[in-house]
Amino acid sequence: MTLLAARPSAATGRVRPRRRLAPGRPVPSGFLLGPLLLLGLWAAASASGWLDPRFLSAPWTVVITAVELAESGRLQDNLLTSVERVALGLAIGIPAGAALALVSGLSRWGEAVIDGPIQIKRAIPSLALMPLLVLWLGIGEVMKVSVIAVGVLVPIYIHTHNGLRTIDSRYVELAETVRLSRAAFIRRVVLPGALPGFLLGLRFAVTTAWLILVVAELINSTSGIGYMMDLARTYGQTDVILVGLVVYGLLGLFSDAAVRLAERRTLSWRRTLAS
């Protein structure tokens, strides 16, 4: 700490102010700044005629189309279907990934049995499993929810397992010294220690869920935002496709922002560079 303190200059003897190296205070609603800048560039390019509306509709055209879709009820119905699919996939994949990480992280035998297959799945994109899942489960809701759940499971497992393995061994020794039971050890040491990794994995899981949903809904769907976009592609409706892309982007953006907010509040005791 003494090295960072203000010290007198050799030439003048005056005290130099300490240089601030941290990023500074968080920008209020800063996660919206980048998307708003992109929106401004898009609007400027459309207004100046640089963008051909046949290839990329103007933002105001997309807004008008979104209002029309909402008035007809198509947007709400398809959006609700997409949200339900993601919610079910997350509800299955998150507990499964966390449970596998606990078993693998707390047992060498569990790690030997579980970690290898998870790493193999990690190397295989979830979308590459879709042809096999279609053969097994058909093209209905079960297939779509299953591929989302499998894709969500991997980041939850990887980051939670890593959080478990990086818990300071001194806490484990202390728990053994005070003779904590297995349940108390998991509740007081393991879960708090793995929480940062779990929340990081949750951010990746939420984003992955929306990415997988985009492709899953483009394959033989009869509802959902992806279905709406695929139908618009058939009729050359660029504005409807852009509405779908904007909806997907906003869902991913606000889902990630919600997890980050939960992370800041849950881990408010940590003093980090982002604090």
mmCIF file of C-alpha atoms in Angstrom:
data_model
loop_
_atom_site.group_PDB
_atom_site.id
_atom_site.type_symbol
_atom_site.label_atom_id
_atom_site.label_comp_id
_atom_site.label_asym_id
_atom_site.label_seq_id
_atom_site.Cartn_x
_atom_site.Cartn_y
_atom_site.Cartn_z
ATOM 1 C CA MET A 1 0.000 0.000 0.000
ATOM 2 C CA THR A 2 2.887 2.393 0.668
ATOM 3 C CA LEU A 3 4.014 2.076 -2.933
ATOM 4 C CA LEU A 4 0.634 3.366 -4.110
ATOM 5 C CA ALA A 5 0.509 6.331 -1.744
ATOM 6 C CA ALA A 6 1.175 9.852 -2.903
ATOM 7 C CA ARG A 7 4.855 10.743 -2.697
ATOM 8 C CA PRO A 8 6.849 13.963 -3.121
ATOM 9 C CA SER A 9 8.464 14.779 -6.451
ATOM 10 C CA ALA A 10 12.283 14.678 -6.416
ATOM 11 C CA ALA A 11 12.520 17.973 -8.330
ATOM 12 C CA THR A 12 9.910 20.154 -6.657
ATOM 13 C CA GLY A 13 9.206 18.414 -3.383
ATOM 14 C CA ARG A 14 5.465 18.701 -4.053
ATOM 15 C CA VAL A 15 3.176 15.740 -3.467
ATOM 16 C CA ARG A 16 2.044 14.019 -6.629
ATOM 17 C CA PRO A 17 -1.611 13.036 -6.683
ATOM 18 C CA ARG A 18 -2.181 9.317 -6.837
ATOM 19 C CA ARG A 19 -3.129 8.187 -10.319
ATOM 20 C CA ARG A 20 -6.425 6.305 -10.478
ATOM 21 C CA LEU A 21 -6.056 3.023 -12.357
ATOM 22 C CA ALA A 22 -9.479 1.470 -11.732
ATOM 23 C CA PRO A 23 -12.206 1.777 -14.420
ATOM 24 C CA GLY A 24 -14.217 4.224 -12.303
ATOM 25 C CA ARG A 25 -17.830 4.256 -11.281
ATOM 26 C CA PRO A 26 -20.347 2.191 -13.290
ATOM 27 C CA VAL A 27 -22.216 4.086 -15.987
ATOM 28 C CA PRO A 28 -25.974 4.123 -15.218
ATOM 29 C CA SER A 29 -27.714 1.793 -17.698
ATOM 30 C CA GLY A 30 -24.366 1.480 -19.449
ATOM 31 C CA PHE A 31 -25.333 -1.819 -21.087
ATOM 32 C CA LEU A 32 -27.747 0.149 -23.288
ATOM 33 C CA LEU A 33 -25.134 2.610 -24.583
ATOM 34 C CA GLY A 34 -23.603 0.316 -27.206
ATOM 35 C CA PRO A 35 -26.942 -0.848 -28.681
ATOM 36 C CA LEU A 36 -28.186 2.753 -28.794
ATOM 37 C CA LEU A 37 -25.066 3.808 -30.705
ATOM 38 C CA LEU A 38 -25.646 0.980 -33.193
ATOM 39 C CA LEU A 39 -29.261 2.086 -33.539
ATOM 40 C CA GLY A 40 -28.100 5.643 -34.218
ATOM 41 C CA LEU A 41 -25.690 4.482 -36.932
ATOM 42 C CA TRP A 42 -28.412 2.327 -38.478
ATOM 43 C CA ALA A 43 -30.863 5.252 -38.500
ATOM 44 C CA ALA A 44 -28.277 7.647 -39.944
ATOM 45 C CA ALA A 45 -27.297 5.212 -42.699
ATOM 46 C CA SER A 46 -30.957 4.608 -43.595
ATOM 47 C CA ALA A 47 -31.849 8.310 -43.606
ATOM 48 C CA SER A 48 -28.878 9.194 -45.809
ATOM 49 C CA GLY A 49 -29.731 6.485 -48.333
ATOM 50 C CA TRP A 50 -26.576 4.445 -47.760
ATOM 51 C CA LEU A 51 -28.671 1.408 -46.864
ATOM 52 C CA ASP A 52 -30.974 -0.008 -49.525
ATOM 53 C CA PRO A 53 -34.349 -0.689 -47.816
ATOM 54 C CA ARG A 54 -34.742 -3.821 -49.946
ATOM 55 C CA PHE A 55 -31.804 -5.374 -48.093
ATOM 56 C CA LEU A 56 -32.072 -3.695 -44.686
ATOM 57 C CA SER A 57 -35.223 -1.870 -43.674
ATOM 58 C CA ALA A 58 -34.964 1.433 -41.795
ATOM 59 C CA PRO A 59 -35.458 1.391 -38.008
ATOM 60 C CA TRP A 60 -38.755 3.309 -38.245
ATOM 61 C CA THR A 61 -40.054 0.758 -40.744
ATOM 62 C CA VAL A 62 -39.180 -2.029 -38.319
ATOM 63 C CA VAL A 63 -40.985 -0.199 -35.501
ATOM 64 C CA ILE A 64 -44.114 0.251 -37.641
ATOM 65 C CA THR A 65 -44.025 -3.440 -38.601
ATOM 66 C CA ALA A 66 -43.607 -4.448 -34.949
ATOM 67 C CA VAL A 67 -46.659 -2.351 -34.004
ATOM 68 C CA GLU A 68 -48.703 -3.980 -36.776
ATOM 69 C CA LEU A 69 -47.624 -7.460 -35.672
ATOM 70 C CA ALA A 70 -48.503 -6.596 -32.078
ATOM 71 C CA GLU A 71 -51.918 -5.260 -33.069
ATOM 72 C CA SER A 72 -52.678 -8.480 -34.941
ATOM 73 C CA GLY A 73 -51.490 -10.571 -31.977
ATOM 74 C CA ARG A 74 -48.860 -12.473 -33.966
ATOM 75 C CA LEU A 75 -45.909 -10.950 -32.142
ATOM 76 C CA GLN A 76 -47.206 -11.659 -28.618
ATOM 77 C CA ASP A 77 -48.256 -15.231 -29.417
ATOM 78 C CA ASN A 78 -44.955 -16.163 -31.025
ATOM 79 C CA LEU A 79 -42.954 -14.358 -28.341
ATOM 80 C CA LEU A 80 -44.772 -16.221 -25.564
ATOM 81 C CA THR A 81 -44.048 -19.540 -27.257
ATOM 82 C CA SER A 82 -40.338 -18.730 -27.579
ATOM 83 C CA VAL A 83 -40.073 -17.579 -23.951
ATOM 84 C CA GLU A 84 -41.789 -20.764 -22.750
ATOM 85 C CA ARG A 85 -39.305 -22.932 -24.664
ATOM 86 C CA VAL A 86 -36.311 -21.115 -23.225
ATOM 87 C CA ALA A 87 -37.775 -21.138 -19.711
ATOM 88 C CA LEU A 88 -38.348 -24.904 -19.844
ATOM 89 C CA GLY A 89 -34.856 -25.518 -21.240
ATOM 90 C CA LEU A 90 -33.292 -23.411 -18.494
ATOM 91 C CA ALA A 91 -35.451 -25.046 -15.818
ATOM 92 C CA ILE A 92 -34.103 -28.455 -16.853
ATOM 93 C CA GLY A 93 -30.535 -27.612 -17.837
ATOM 94 C CA ILE A 94 -29.553 -25.389 -14.888
ATOM 95 C CA PRO A 95 -30.368 -27.839 -12.046
ATOM 96 C CA ALA A 96 -28.916 -30.745 -14.039
ATOM 97 C CA GLY A 97 -25.657 -28.923 -14.723
ATOM 98 C CA ALA A 98 -25.330 -27.730 -11.125
ATOM 99 C CA ALA A 99 -26.037 -31.204 -9.722
ATOM 100 C CA LEU A 100 -23.482 -32.840 -12.019
ATOM 101 C CA ALA A 101 -20.921 -30.183 -11.064
ATOM 102 C CA LEU A 102 -21.472 -30.864 -7.350
ATOM 103 C CA VAL A 103 -21.088 -34.608 -7.775
ATOM 104 C CA SER A 104 -18.008 -34.208 -9.962
ATOM 105 C CA GLY A 105 -16.471 -31.503 -7.805
ATOM 106 C CA LEU A 106 -16.903 -33.285 -4.480
ATOM 107 C CA SER A 107 -15.936 -36.799 -5.539
ATOM 108 C CA ARG A 108 -12.945 -38.058 -7.494
ATOM 109 C CA TRP A 109 -15.004 -41.008 -8.693
ATOM 110 C CA GLY A 110 -17.766 -38.636 -9.708
ATOM 111 C CA GLU A 111 -15.290 -36.529 -11.653
ATOM 112 C CA ALA A 112 -13.871 -39.621 -13.359
ATOM 113 C CA VAL A 113 -17.328 -40.699 -14.508
ATOM 114 C CA ILE A 114 -18.938 -37.337 -15.310
ATOM 115 C CA ASP A 115 -16.249 -34.908 -16.430
ATOM 116 C CA GLY A 116 -15.119 -36.837 -19.522
ATOM 117 C CA PRO A 117 -18.558 -37.074 -21.168
ATOM 118 C CA ILE A 118 -19.247 -33.406 -20.387
ATOM 119 C CA GLN A 119 -15.975 -32.387 -22.020
ATOM 120 C CA ILE A 120 -16.872 -34.484 -25.057
ATOM 121 C CA LYS A 121 -20.259 -32.760 -25.245
ATOM 122 C CA ARG A 122 -18.483 -29.418 -24.844
ATOM 123 C CA ALA A 123 -16.515 -30.139 -28.019
ATOM 124 C CA ILE A 124 -19.705 -31.028 -29.936
ATOM 125 C CA PRO A 125 -21.953 -28.061 -30.748
ATOM 126 C CA SER A 126 -25.478 -28.517 -29.438
ATOM 127 C CA LEU A 127 -26.846 -27.706 -32.880
ATOM 128 C CA ALA A 128 -24.925 -30.685 -34.278
ATOM 129 C CA LEU A 129 -27.072 -32.917 -32.067
ATOM 130 C CA MET A 130 -30.312 -31.667 -33.587
ATOM 131 C CA PRO A 131 -30.494 -34.235 -36.439
ATOM 132 C CA LEU A 132 -30.100 -37.047 -33.895
ATOM 133 C CA LEU A 133 -32.625 -35.497 -31.510
ATOM 134 C CA VAL A 134 -35.080 -35.098 -34.395
ATOM 135 C CA LEU A 135 -34.769 -38.835 -35.104
ATOM 136 C CA TRP A 136 -35.229 -39.699 -31.426
ATOM 137 C CA LEU A 137 -37.821 -37.132 -30.341
ATOM 138 C CA GLY A 138 -39.431 -35.876 -33.527
ATOM 139 C CA ILE A 139 -39.838 -32.218 -34.446
ATOM 140 C CA GLY A 140 -42.163 -31.206 -31.625
ATOM 141 C CA GLU A 141 -41.664 -29.245 -28.432
ATOM 142 C CA VAL A 142 -39.760 -32.027 -26.665
ATOM 143 C CA MET A 143 -36.924 -31.833 -29.189
ATOM 144 C CA LYS A 144 -36.657 -28.046 -28.990
ATOM 145 C CA VAL A 145 -36.671 -27.965 -25.193
ATOM 146 C CA SER A 146 -34.215 -30.870 -25.023
ATOM 147 C CA VAL A 147 -31.619 -29.256 -27.275
ATOM 148 C CA ILE A 148 -31.840 -26.041 -25.236
ATOM 149 C CA ALA A 149 -31.472 -27.970 -21.956
ATOM 150 C CA VAL A 150 -28.420 -29.868 -23.242
ATOM 151 C CA GLY A 151 -26.827 -26.642 -24.440
ATOM 152 C CA VAL A 152 -27.501 -24.911 -21.100
ATOM 153 C CA LEU A 153 -26.151 -27.786 -19.027
ATOM 154 C CA VAL A 154 -22.570 -27.499 -20.278
ATOM 155 C CA PRO A 155 -21.695 -23.872 -19.276
ATOM 156 C CA ILE A 156 -23.417 -24.351 -15.908
ATOM 157 C CA TYR A 157 -21.375 -27.481 -15.261
ATOM 158 C CA ILE A 158 -18.052 -26.072 -16.492
ATOM 159 C CA HIS A 159 -18.114 -22.854 -14.486
ATOM 160 C CA THR A 160 -19.685 -24.319 -11.346
ATOM 161 C CA HIS A 161 -17.164 -27.164 -11.355
ATOM 162 C CA ASN A 162 -14.343 -24.665 -11.798
ATOM 163 C CA GLY A 163 -15.707 -22.613 -8.899
ATOM 164 C CA LEU A 164 -15.723 -25.713 -6.714
ATOM 165 C CA ARG A 165 -12.162 -26.647 -7.607
ATOM 166 C CA THR A 166 -10.855 -23.149 -6.814
ATOM 167 C CA ILE A 167 -12.233 -23.053 -3.242
ATOM 168 C CA ASP A 168 -9.351 -22.368 -0.856
ATOM 169 C CA SER A 169 -8.235 -25.625 0.771
ATOM 170 C CA ARG A 170 -7.887 -23.797 4.097
ATOM 171 C CA TYR A 171 -11.671 -23.569 4.322
ATOM 172 C CA VAL A 172 -11.896 -27.316 3.779
ATOM 173 C CA GLU A 173 -9.320 -27.925 6.504
ATOM 174 C CA LEU A 174 -11.199 -25.596 8.842
ATOM 175 C CA ALA A 175 -14.450 -27.438 8.164
ATOM 176 C CA GLU A 176 -12.726 -30.723 8.970
ATOM 177 C CA THR A 177 -11.231 -29.239 12.142
ATOM 178 C CA VAL A 178 -14.598 -28.086 13.495
ATOM 179 C CA ARG A 179 -16.114 -31.412 12.358
ATOM 180 C CA LEU A 180 -18.802 -30.050 10.061
ATOM 181 C CA SER A 181 -21.202 -32.604 8.704
ATOM 182 C CA ARG A 182 -21.287 -33.265 4.975
ATOM 183 C CA ALA A 183 -24.530 -31.316 4.587
ATOM 184 C CA ALA A 184 -23.209 -28.365 6.619
ATOM 185 C CA PHE A 185 -19.959 -28.396 4.636
ATOM 186 C CA ILE A 186 -21.876 -28.166 1.371
ATOM 187 C CA ARG A 187 -24.179 -25.450 2.718
ATOM 188 C CA ARG A 188 -21.546 -23.245 4.381
ATOM 189 C CA VAL A 189 -18.439 -23.792 2.259
ATOM 190 C CA VAL A 190 -19.188 -25.431 -1.079
ATOM 191 C CA LEU A 191 -22.240 -23.462 -2.205
ATOM 192 C CA PRO A 192 -20.875 -19.984 -1.298
ATOM 193 C CA GLY A 193 -17.524 -20.864 -2.859
ATOM 194 C CA ALA A 194 -19.081 -22.135 -6.101
ATOM 195 C CA LEU A 195 -21.617 -19.287 -6.390
ATOM 196 C CA PRO A 196 -19.409 -16.895 -8.438
ATOM 197 C CA GLY A 197 -18.656 -19.647 -10.949
ATOM 198 C CA PHE A 198 -22.308 -20.677 -11.096
ATOM 199 C CA LEU A 199 -23.459 -17.119 -11.819
ATOM 200 C CA LEU A 200 -20.849 -16.738 -14.549
ATOM 201 C CA GLY A 201 -22.041 -20.005 -16.055
ATOM 202 C CA LEU A 202 -25.616 -18.740 -15.808
ATOM 203 C CA ARG A 203 -24.738 -15.745 -17.983
ATOM 204 C CA PHE A 204 -23.344 -18.047 -20.663
ATOM 205 C CA ALA A 205 -26.289 -20.420 -20.254
ATOM 206 C CA VAL A 206 -28.925 -17.730 -20.815
ATOM 207 C CA THR A 207 -27.175 -16.455 -23.935
ATOM 208 C CA THR A 208 -26.685 -20.003 -25.225
ATOM 209 C CA ALA A 209 -30.376 -20.761 -24.730
ATOM 210 C CA TRP A 210 -31.429 -17.900 -27.005
ATOM 211 C CA LEU A 211 -28.805 -18.803 -29.619
ATOM 212 C CA ILE A 212 -30.008 -22.392 -29.780
ATOM 213 C CA LEU A 213 -33.648 -21.319 -29.868
ATOM 214 C CA VAL A 214 -33.043 -19.244 -33.001
ATOM 215 C CA VAL A 215 -31.968 -22.316 -34.963
ATOM 216 C CA ALA A 216 -34.412 -24.710 -33.297
ATOM 217 C CA GLU A 217 -37.359 -22.539 -34.284
ATOM 218 C CA LEU A 218 -36.189 -22.287 -37.879
ATOM 219 C CA ILE A 219 -36.540 -26.080 -38.274
ATOM 220 C CA ASN A 220 -40.076 -27.332 -38.868
ATOM 221 C CA SER A 221 -41.730 -25.003 -36.351
ATOM 222 C CA THR A 222 -45.310 -23.813 -36.472
ATOM 223 C CA SER A 223 -44.939 -21.107 -33.838
ATOM 224 C CA GLY A 224 -42.309 -18.906 -32.224
ATOM 225 C CA ILE A 225 -40.257 -15.928 -33.310
ATOM 226 C CA GLY A 226 -38.054 -18.150 -35.489
ATOM 227 C CA TYR A 227 -41.110 -19.509 -37.286
ATOM 228 C CA MET A 228 -42.330 -15.954 -37.879
ATOM 229 C CA MET A 229 -38.925 -15.053 -39.360
ATOM 230 C CA ASP A 230 -38.806 -18.151 -41.567
ATOM 231 C CA LEU A 231 -42.288 -17.421 -42.889
ATOM 232 C CA ALA A 232 -41.223 -13.833 -43.607
ATOM 233 C CA ARG A 233 -38.192 -15.127 -45.523
ATOM 234 C CA THR A 234 -40.527 -17.080 -47.793
ATOM 235 C CA TYR A 235 -42.421 -13.903 -48.689
ATOM 236 C CA GLY A 236 -39.368 -11.622 -48.775
ATOM 237 C CA GLN A 237 -40.492 -9.533 -45.779
ATOM 238 C CA THR A 238 -37.196 -8.068 -44.602
ATOM 239 C CA ASP A 239 -38.874 -5.848 -42.031
ATOM 240 C CA VAL A 240 -40.506 -8.827 -40.278
ATOM 241 C CA ILE A 241 -37.195 -10.678 -40.211
ATOM 242 C CA LEU A 242 -35.564 -7.642 -38.609
ATOM 243 C CA VAL A 243 -38.340 -7.473 -36.016
ATOM 244 C CA GLY A 244 -37.530 -11.055 -35.070
ATOM 245 C CA LEU A 245 -33.805 -10.335 -34.890
ATOM 246 C CA VAL A 246 -34.387 -7.262 -32.724
ATOM 247 C CA VAL A 247 -36.656 -9.266 -30.399
ATOM 248 C CA TYR A 248 -34.040 -12.013 -30.051
ATOM 249 C CA GLY A 249 -31.342 -9.422 -29.414
ATOM 250 C CA LEU A 250 -33.378 -7.586 -26.766
ATOM 251 C CA LEU A 251 -34.289 -10.840 -25.032
ATOM 252 C CA GLY A 252 -30.637 -11.839 -24.853
ATOM 253 C CA LEU A 253 -29.518 -8.370 -23.753
ATOM 254 C CA PHE A 254 -32.025 -8.007 -20.926
ATOM 255 C CA SER A 255 -31.630 -11.617 -19.800
ATOM 256 C CA ASP A 256 -27.897 -11.098 -19.436
ATOM 257 C CA ALA A 257 -28.477 -7.772 -17.676
ATOM 258 C CA ALA A 258 -30.827 -9.472 -15.195
ATOM 259 C CA VAL A 259 -28.223 -12.126 -14.367
ATOM 260 C CA ARG A 260 -25.515 -9.462 -13.979
ATOM 261 C CA LEU A 261 -27.761 -7.503 -11.614
ATOM 262 C CA ALA A 262 -28.386 -10.639 -9.554
ATOM 263 C CA GLU A 263 -24.647 -11.320 -9.559
ATOM 264 C CA ARG A 264 -23.816 -7.841 -8.247
ATOM 265 C CA ARG A 265 -26.381 -8.066 -5.471
ATOM 266 C CA THR A 266 -25.582 -11.634 -4.485
ATOM 267 C CA LEU A 267 -21.812 -11.068 -4.491
ATOM 268 C CA SER A 268 -21.904 -7.527 -3.085
ATOM 269 C CA TRP A 269 -19.393 -8.596 -0.415
ATOM 270 C CA ARG A 270 -16.656 -9.039 -3.005
ATOM 271 C CA ARG A 271 -14.330 -6.152 -3.780
ATOM 272 C CA THR A 272 -13.296 -6.507 -7.419
ATOM 273 C CA LEU A 273 -12.226 -4.287 -10.309
ATOM 274 C CA ALA A 274 -15.838 -4.156 -11.483
ATOM 275 C CA SER A 275 -17.162 -3.011 -8.084
#
